[in-house]
Amino acid sequence: MKITIAENSGFCYGVMRAIKMADEALRKNPIIYSLGPIIHNPQVVEDYEKKGLMVSENLNDIDAPVLIRSHGVPPETYKQIKEKKLDFIDATCPFVKEAQDYAKELYLEGYTVVIFGDKNHPEVKAHWGYTNYKAYIINSLEEAEKIKSEKIGIISQTTQSIDKFSKVVAQLSKHSKKIKVYNTICDATEKRQKSAKELAKKSDVMIVIGGKNSANTRKLYEICLNYCKNTHYIETENELKKQWFAPNDRVGITAGASTPSYIIERTFESIRGLNV
Ligand code: SF4
């Protein structure tokens, strides 16, 4: 078998930065809390819990410094942190921060704001907060069809697919005179999606690694599945199955933005060790 790892895969800039900030804070404090898991990867979260990074969703339960993860938080969370006089480490990814600023700008300029993304994702919930919870959150063309307004302002969750976003923007343009679009899909996501697509096209088997709760990994899985029917989504190398592979298969590996390199390497080695 020939095994290839996608050119752009694994930890993105924002996640790497958040992890570094957590490491630095843990050198100064025995315990810190992150508001929700630091990244969507159960293995990494477990490792960090042992180092003193606890996870809580509720500020009322926290009495130590708080780490705001790369997905960001809505404005009132900063207010609550300050009211509670807690120290905080802001690891919001700068690209997410930029999207938050655009959401706020569009809202203040009187646009009907549309956020393209998953309404249950914490990043999207935070963006929504910057529009005073007035924005429409949509994730399909059908939902876009229902929005009609003189002035529509659009941003995207950073991890969405650019193809889908473009289609939604085209649909929204049909029912509005004035459209302002901020393409807030981040470079890391686009690059990762492109490399995954190219690799899937020339692979007989694709392995996509990442937390099952990671939105960007799920997107990679969907993209790969379009080009390679034999695509499998795993969290760690322990989920690999020998029957997925055949001799002389070209195997591609890609991984979401919250997958550490050691899990990618272990997966590579495990596939090699299957002796197919
Ligand atoms: S995927 Fe992009 S926007 Fe999201 S944390 Fe990573 S670098 Fe930041």
Tab-separated table of N, CA, C and O in Angstrom, residues 78-161:
chain	number	residue	atom	x	y	z
A	78	TYR	N	-17.695	37.987	28.456
A	78	TYR	CA	-16.595	38.836	28.960
A	78	TYR	C	-17.089	39.653	30.156
A	78	TYR	O	-16.385	39.814	31.143
A	79	LYS	N	-18.320	40.150	30.020
A	79	LYS	CA	-18.902	40.969	31.094
A	79	LYS	C	-19.009	40.145	32.389
A	79	LYS	O	-18.593	40.596	33.458
A	80	GLN	N	-19.507	38.932	32.242
A	80	GLN	CA	-19.671	38.078	33.435
A	80	GLN	C	-18.322	37.742	34.077
A	80	GLN	O	-18.182	37.736	35.291
A	81	ILE	N	-17.313	37.502	33.223
A	81	ILE	CA	-15.975	37.179	33.748
A	81	ILE	C	-15.449	38.367	34.556
A	81	ILE	O	-14.907	38.213	35.654
A	82	LYS	N	-15.653	39.560	33.994
A	82	LYS	CA	-15.175	40.758	34.684
A	82	LYS	C	-15.948	40.984	35.976
A	82	LYS	O	-15.379	41.338	37.006
A	83	GLU	N	-17.262	40.762	35.940
A	83	GLU	CA	-18.075	40.926	37.154
A	83	GLU	C	-17.612	39.976	38.257
A	83	GLU	O	-17.606	40.312	39.422
A	84	LYS	N	-17.212	38.785	37.840
A	84	LYS	CA	-16.754	37.799	38.831
A	84	LYS	C	-15.303	38.032	39.239
A	84	LYS	O	-14.745	37.301	40.048
A	85	LYS	N	-14.683	39.057	38.604
A	85	LYS	CA	-13.285	39.431	38.863
A	85	LYS	C	-12.325	38.242	38.668
A	85	LYS	O	-11.390	38.030	39.444
A	86	LEU	N	-12.592	37.453	37.629
A	86	LEU	CA	-11.705	36.325	37.331
A	86	LEU	C	-10.633	36.772	36.342
A	86	LEU	O	-10.911	37.588	35.457
A	87	ASP	N	-9.439	36.225	36.508
A	87	ASP	CA	-8.418	36.452	35.476
A	87	ASP	C	-8.832	35.653	34.253
A	87	ASP	O	-9.441	34.584	34.389
A	88	PHE	N	-8.496	36.143	33.074
A	88	PHE	CA	-8.812	35.328	31.908
A	88	PHE	C	-7.734	35.399	30.845
A	88	PHE	O	-6.984	36.358	30.751
A	89	ILE	N	-7.674	34.320	30.093
A	89	ILE	CA	-6.712	34.188	29.001
A	89	ILE	C	-7.567	34.086	27.747
A	89	ILE	O	-8.356	33.145	27.612
A	90	ASP	N	-7.418	35.044	26.847
A	90	ASP	CA	-8.296	35.057	25.676
A	90	ASP	C	-7.613	34.370	24.498
A	90	ASP	O	-6.779	34.957	23.821
A	91	ALA	N	-7.972	33.114	24.273
A	91	ALA	CA	-7.354	32.363	23.165
A	91	ALA	C	-8.276	32.337	21.936
A	91	ALA	O	-8.121	31.482	21.058
A	92	THR	N	-9.211	33.288	21.879
A	92	THR	CA	-10.056	33.363	20.669
A	92	THR	C	-9.149	33.496	19.455
A	92	THR	O	-8.273	34.358	19.426
A	93	CYS	N	-9.356	32.656	18.461
A	93	CYS	CA	-8.518	32.730	17.259
A	93	CYS	C	-8.709	34.099	16.596
A	93	CYS	O	-9.842	34.576	16.471
A	94	PRO	N	-7.623	34.750	16.166
A	94	PRO	CA	-7.762	36.080	15.546
A	94	PRO	C	-8.713	36.083	14.339
A	94	PRO	O	-9.389	37.071	14.089
A	95	PHE	N	-8.821	34.964	13.626
A	95	PHE	CA	-9.746	34.908	12.477
A	95	PHE	C	-11.206	34.875	12.946
A	95	PHE	O	-12.096	35.423	12.299
A	96	VAL	N	-11.418	34.226	14.084
A	96	VAL	CA	-12.767	34.182	14.655
A	96	VAL	C	-13.122	35.583	15.164
A	96	VAL	O	-14.229	36.083	14.954
A	97	LYS	N	-12.136	36.205	15.799
A	97	LYS	CA	-12.334	37.566	16.328
A	97	LYS	C	-12.738	38.509	15.186
A	97	LYS	O	-13.608	39.352	15.334
A	98	GLU	N	-12.074	38.349	14.059
A	98	GLU	CA	-12.372	39.190	12.894
A	98	GLU	C	-13.835	39.000	12.462
A	98	GLU	O	-14.540	39.963	12.172
A	99	ALA	N	-14.273	37.741	12.427
A	99	ALA	CA	-15.670	37.454	12.043
A	99	ALA	C	-16.633	38.090	13.047
A	99	ALA	O	-17.674	38.632	12.676
A	100	GLN	N	-16.259	38.053	14.331
A	100	GLN	CA	-17.114	38.674	15.364
A	100	GLN	C	-17.227	40.184	15.111
A	100	GLN	O	-18.303	40.771	15.202
A	101	ASP	N	-16.075	40.797	14.765
A	101	ASP	CA	-16.083	42.245	14.493
A	101	ASP	C	-16.986	42.567	13.309
A	101	ASP	O	-17.723	43.550	13.319
A	102	TYR	N	-16.927	41.727	12.266
A	102	TYR	CA	-17.777	41.965	11.088
A	102	TYR	C	-19.254	41.799	11.439
A	102	TYR	O	-20.102	42.561	10.976
A	103	ALA	N	-19.545	40.783	12.265
A	103	ALA	CA	-20.944	40.554	12.667
A	103	ALA	C	-21.472	41.802	13.378
A	103	ALA	O	-22.561	42.294	13.069
A	104	LYS	N	-20.669	42.332	14.277
A	104	LYS	CA	-21.071	43.516	15.039
A	104	LYS	C	-21.246	44.721	14.102
A	104	LYS	O	-22.225	45.455	14.181
A	105	GLU	N	-20.278	44.886	13.201
A	105	GLU	CA	-20.317	46.011	12.251
A	105	GLU	C	-21.609	45.956	11.415
A	105	GLU	O	-22.317	46.956	11.287
A	106	LEU	N	-21.908	44.788	10.859
A	106	LEU	CA	-23.099	44.651	10.005
A	106	LEU	C	-24.364	44.954	10.798
A	106	LEU	O	-25.265	45.632	10.325
A	107	TYR	N	-24.391	44.455	12.029
A	107	TYR	CA	-25.564	44.688	12.872
A	107	TYR	C	-25.722	46.189	13.153
A	107	TYR	O	-26.805	46.753	12.991
A	108	LEU	N	-24.603	46.847	13.497
A	108	LEU	CA	-24.682	48.274	13.824
A	108	LEU	C	-25.004	49.119	12.594
A	108	LEU	O	-25.603	50.184	12.698
A	109	GLU	N	-24.632	48.622	11.403
A	109	GLU	CA	-24.940	49.365	10.173
A	109	GLU	C	-26.358	49.105	9.669
A	109	GLU	O	-26.741	49.576	8.600
A	110	GLY	N	-27.109	48.334	10.407
A	110	GLY	CA	-28.522	48.129	10.076
A	110	GLY	C	-28.799	47.047	9.053
A	110	GLY	O	-29.900	46.974	8.497
A	111	TYR	N	-27.831	46.205	8.773
A	111	TYR	CA	-28.076	45.091	7.844
A	111	TYR	C	-28.894	44.001	8.530
A	111	TYR	O	-28.810	43.831	9.755
A	112	THR	N	-29.659	43.265	7.743
A	112	THR	CA	-30.225	42.008	8.215
A	112	THR	C	-29.059	41.032	8.164
A	112	THR	O	-28.548	40.716	7.090
A	113	VAL	N	-28.591	40.627	9.320
A	113	VAL	CA	-27.365	39.822	9.328
A	113	VAL	C	-27.695	38.334	9.182
A	113	VAL	O	-28.630	37.834	9.814
A	114	VAL	N	-26.915	37.691	8.323
A	114	VAL	CA	-27.063	36.256	8.134
A	114	VAL	C	-25.727	35.594	8.479
A	114	VAL	O	-24.678	35.993	7.969
A	115	ILE	N	-25.799	34.626	9.370
A	115	ILE	CA	-24.595	33.859	9.695
A	115	ILE	C	-24.757	32.492	9.050
A	115	ILE	O	-25.738	31.776	9.330
A	116	PHE	N	-23.827	32.148	8.178
A	116	PHE	CA	-23.880	30.836	7.541
A	116	PHE	C	-23.090	29.862	8.414
A	116	PHE	O	-21.866	30.018	8.585
A	117	GLY	N	-23.784	28.912	9.017
A	117	GLY	CA	-23.076	27.977	9.895
A	117	GLY	C	-24.039	27.105	10.671
A	117	GLY	O	-25.251	27.131	10.443
A	118	ASP	N	-23.472	26.373	11.603
A	118	ASP	CA	-24.244	25.438	12.404
A	118	ASP	C	-24.696	26.144	13.689
A	118	ASP	O	-23.862	26.555	14.496
A	119	LYS	N	-26.008	26.267	13.852
A	119	LYS	CA	-26.529	27.070	14.975
A	119	LYS	C	-26.162	26.504	16.343
A	119	LYS	O	-26.197	27.208	17.341
A	120	ASN	N	-25.761	25.245	16.392
A	120	ASN	CA	-25.393	24.659	17.690
A	120	ASN	C	-23.902	24.770	17.986
A	120	ASN	O	-23.441	24.344	19.049
A	121	HIS	N	-23.142	25.296	17.025
A	121	HIS	CA	-21.690	25.368	17.241
A	121	HIS	C	-21.347	26.592	18.091
A	121	HIS	O	-21.873	27.686	17.840
A	122	PRO	N	-20.439	26.411	19.076
A	122	PRO	CA	-20.125	27.545	19.969
A	122	PRO	C	-19.592	28.783	19.232
A	122	PRO	O	-19.870	29.915	19.650
A	123	GLU	N	-18.850	28.570	18.155
A	123	GLU	CA	-18.345	29.749	17.415
A	123	GLU	C	-19.521	30.567	16.869
A	123	GLU	O	-19.542	31.799	16.959
A	124	VAL	N	-20.508	29.854	16.317
A	124	VAL	CA	-21.662	30.537	15.718
A	124	VAL	C	-22.499	31.218	16.799
A	124	VAL	O	-22.960	32.350	16.638
A	125	LYS	N	-22.646	30.547	17.935
A	125	LYS	CA	-23.404	31.144	19.044
A	125	LYS	C	-22.743	32.453	19.479
A	125	LYS	O	-23.410	33.423	19.807
A	126	ALA	N	-21.389	32.449	19.474
A	126	ALA	CA	-20.671	33.667	19.860
A	126	ALA	C	-20.894	34.765	18.811
A	126	ALA	O	-21.208	35.904	19.163
A	127	HIS	N	-20.791	34.430	17.524
A	127	HIS	CA	-21.040	35.440	16.471
A	127	HIS	C	-22.430	36.053	16.644
A	127	HIS	O	-22.619	37.255	16.507
A	128	TRP	N	-23.379	35.181	16.934
A	128	TRP	CA	-24.772	35.599	17.088
A	128	TRP	C	-24.884	36.673	18.172
A	128	TRP	O	-25.586	37.668	18.027
A	129	GLY	N	-24.133	36.458	19.255
A	129	GLY	CA	-24.128	37.421	20.358
A	129	GLY	C	-23.701	38.809	19.895
A	129	GLY	O	-24.193	39.823	20.394
A	130	TYR	N	-22.796	38.857	18.923
A	130	TYR	CA	-22.308	40.166	18.442
A	130	TYR	C	-23.339	40.867	17.554
A	130	TYR	O	-23.144	41.998	17.157
A	131	THR	N	-24.431	40.176	17.214
A	131	THR	CA	-25.519	40.829	16.476
A	131	THR	C	-26.706	41.037	17.413
A	131	THR	O	-27.836	41.176	16.961
A	132	ASN	N	-26.405	40.990	18.708
A	132	ASN	CA	-27.469	41.136	19.708
A	132	ASN	C	-28.537	40.057	19.529
A	132	ASN	O	-29.713	40.293	19.769
A	133	TYR	N	-28.117	38.893	19.074
A	133	TYR	CA	-28.998	37.727	18.860
A	133	TYR	C	-30.112	38.010	17.839
A	133	TYR	O	-31.186	37.442	17.910
A	134	LYS	N	-29.796	38.902	16.884
A	134	LYS	CA	-30.810	39.262	15.884
A	134	LYS	C	-30.543	38.560	14.541
A	134	LYS	O	-31.396	38.551	13.673
A	135	ALA	N	-29.341	38.044	14.354
A	135	ALA	CA	-29.001	37.475	13.037
A	135	ALA	C	-29.780	36.196	12.750
A	135	ALA	O	-30.190	35.485	13.670
A	136	TYR	N	-29.976	35.928	11.444
A	136	TYR	CA	-30.483	34.621	11.025
A	136	TYR	C	-29.287	33.676	10.969
A	136	TYR	O	-28.233	34.055	10.436
A	137	ILE	N	-29.458	32.484	11.480
A	137	ILE	CA	-28.391	31.488	11.336
A	137	ILE	C	-28.912	30.438	10.362
A	137	ILE	O	-29.953	29.817	10.614
A	138	ILE	N	-28.229	30.279	9.244
A	138	ILE	CA	-28.728	29.329	8.242
A	138	ILE	C	-27.615	28.380	7.812
A	138	ILE	O	-26.422	28.701	7.911
A	139	ASN	N	-28.035	27.239	7.304
A	139	ASN	CA	-27.034	26.254	6.877
A	139	ASN	C	-27.428	25.566	5.569
A	139	ASN	O	-26.877	24.528	5.232
A	140	SER	N	-28.421	26.149	4.860
A	140	SER	CA	-28.846	25.494	3.608
A	140	SER	C	-29.450	26.519	2.655
A	140	SER	O	-29.837	27.626	3.064
A	141	LEU	N	-29.549	26.119	1.387
A	141	LEU	CA	-30.153	26.979	0.373
A	141	LEU	C	-31.636	27.202	0.656
A	141	LEU	O	-32.155	28.296	0.442
A	142	GLU	N	-32.283	26.158	1.187
A	142	GLU	CA	-33.719	26.267	1.487
A	142	GLU	C	-33.947	27.370	2.525
A	142	GLU	O	-34.876	28.158	2.409
A	143	GLU	N	-33.066	27.415	3.526
A	143	GLU	CA	-33.222	28.451	4.555
A	143	GLU	C	-32.917	29.829	3.966
A	143	GLU	O	-33.557	30.819	4.314
A	144	ALA	N	-31.947	29.880	3.046
A	144	ALA	CA	-31.577	31.161	2.418
A	144	ALA	C	-32.744	31.703	1.597
A	144	ALA	O	-32.993	32.916	1.569
A	145	GLU	N	-33.485	30.808	0.947
A	145	GLU	CA	-34.616	31.216	0.100
A	145	GLU	C	-35.663	32.018	0.870
A	145	GLU	O	-36.337	32.871	0.316
A	146	LYS	N	-35.781	31.737	2.166
A	146	LYS	CA	-36.845	32.365	2.958
A	146	LYS	C	-36.483	33.776	3.415
A	146	LYS	O	-37.319	34.493	3.942
A	147	ILE	N	-35.217	34.180	3.249
A	147	ILE	CA	-34.806	35.492	3.779
A	147	ILE	C	-34.910	36.558	2.687
A	147	ILE	O	-34.299	36.439	1.621
A	148	LYS	N	-35.710	37.575	2.978
A	148	LYS	CA	-35.879	38.683	2.030
A	148	LYS	C	-35.671	39.975	2.800
A	148	LYS	O	-36.305	40.192	3.830
A	149	SER	N	-34.776	40.831	2.300
A	149	SER	CA	-34.546	42.097	2.992
A	149	SER	C	-33.847	43.054	2.029
A	149	SER	O	-33.158	42.624	1.105
A	150	GLU	N	-34.034	44.347	2.234
A	150	GLU	CA	-33.380	45.373	1.398
A	150	GLU	C	-31.859	45.286	1.501
A	150	GLU	O	-31.141	45.415	0.523
A	151	LYS	N	-31.402	45.073	2.736
A	151	LYS	CA	-29.951	45.085	3.021
A	151	LYS	C	-29.579	43.816	3.769
A	151	LYS	O	-30.029	43.609	4.894
A	152	ILE	N	-28.796	42.980	3.124
A	152	ILE	CA	-28.377	41.757	3.826
A	152	ILE	C	-26.853	41.747	3.994
A	152	ILE	O	-26.111	42.010	3.045
A	153	GLY	N	-26.423	41.466	5.201
A	153	GLY	CA	-24.983	41.339	5.484
A	153	GLY	C	-24.682	39.905	5.890
A	153	GLY	O	-25.424	39.313	6.676
A	154	ILE	N	-23.644	39.344	5.303
A	154	ILE	CA	-23.395	37.907	5.521
A	154	ILE	C	-21.976	37.638	6.030
A	154	ILE	O	-21.001	38.196	5.496
A	155	ILE	N	-21.906	36.763	7.004
A	155	ILE	CA	-20.614	36.219	7.412
A	155	ILE	C	-20.771	34.698	7.488
A	155	ILE	O	-21.878	34.181	7.447
A	156	SER	N	-19.651	34.011	7.629
A	156	SER	CA	-19.717	32.556	7.731
A	156	SER	C	-18.981	32.073	8.974
A	156	SER	O	-18.015	32.700	9.426
A	157	GLN	N	-19.426	30.948	9.478
A	157	GLN	CA	-18.620	30.211	10.472
A	157	GLN	C	-17.288	29.913	9.771
A	157	GLN	O	-17.278	29.569	8.592
A	158	THR	N	-16.192	30.031	10.491
A	158	THR	CA	-14.872	29.946	9.837
A	158	THR	C	-14.587	28.590	9.187
A	158	THR	O	-13.759	28.503	8.290
A	159	THR	N	-15.287	27.544	9.648
A	159	THR	CA	-14.949	26.204	9.157
A	159	THR	C	-15.898	25.681	8.078
A	159	THR	O	-15.860	24.504	7.742
A	160	GLN	N	-16.745	26.553	7.526
A	160	GLN	CA	-17.694	26.081	6.508
A	160	GLN	C	-17.012	25.894	5.151
A	160	GLN	O	-15.928	26.432	4.909
A	161	SER	N	-17.709	25.162	4.261
A	161	SER	CA	-17.135	24.948	2.924
A	161	SER	C	-17.422	26.168	2.038
A	161	SER	O	-18.527	26.711	2.031
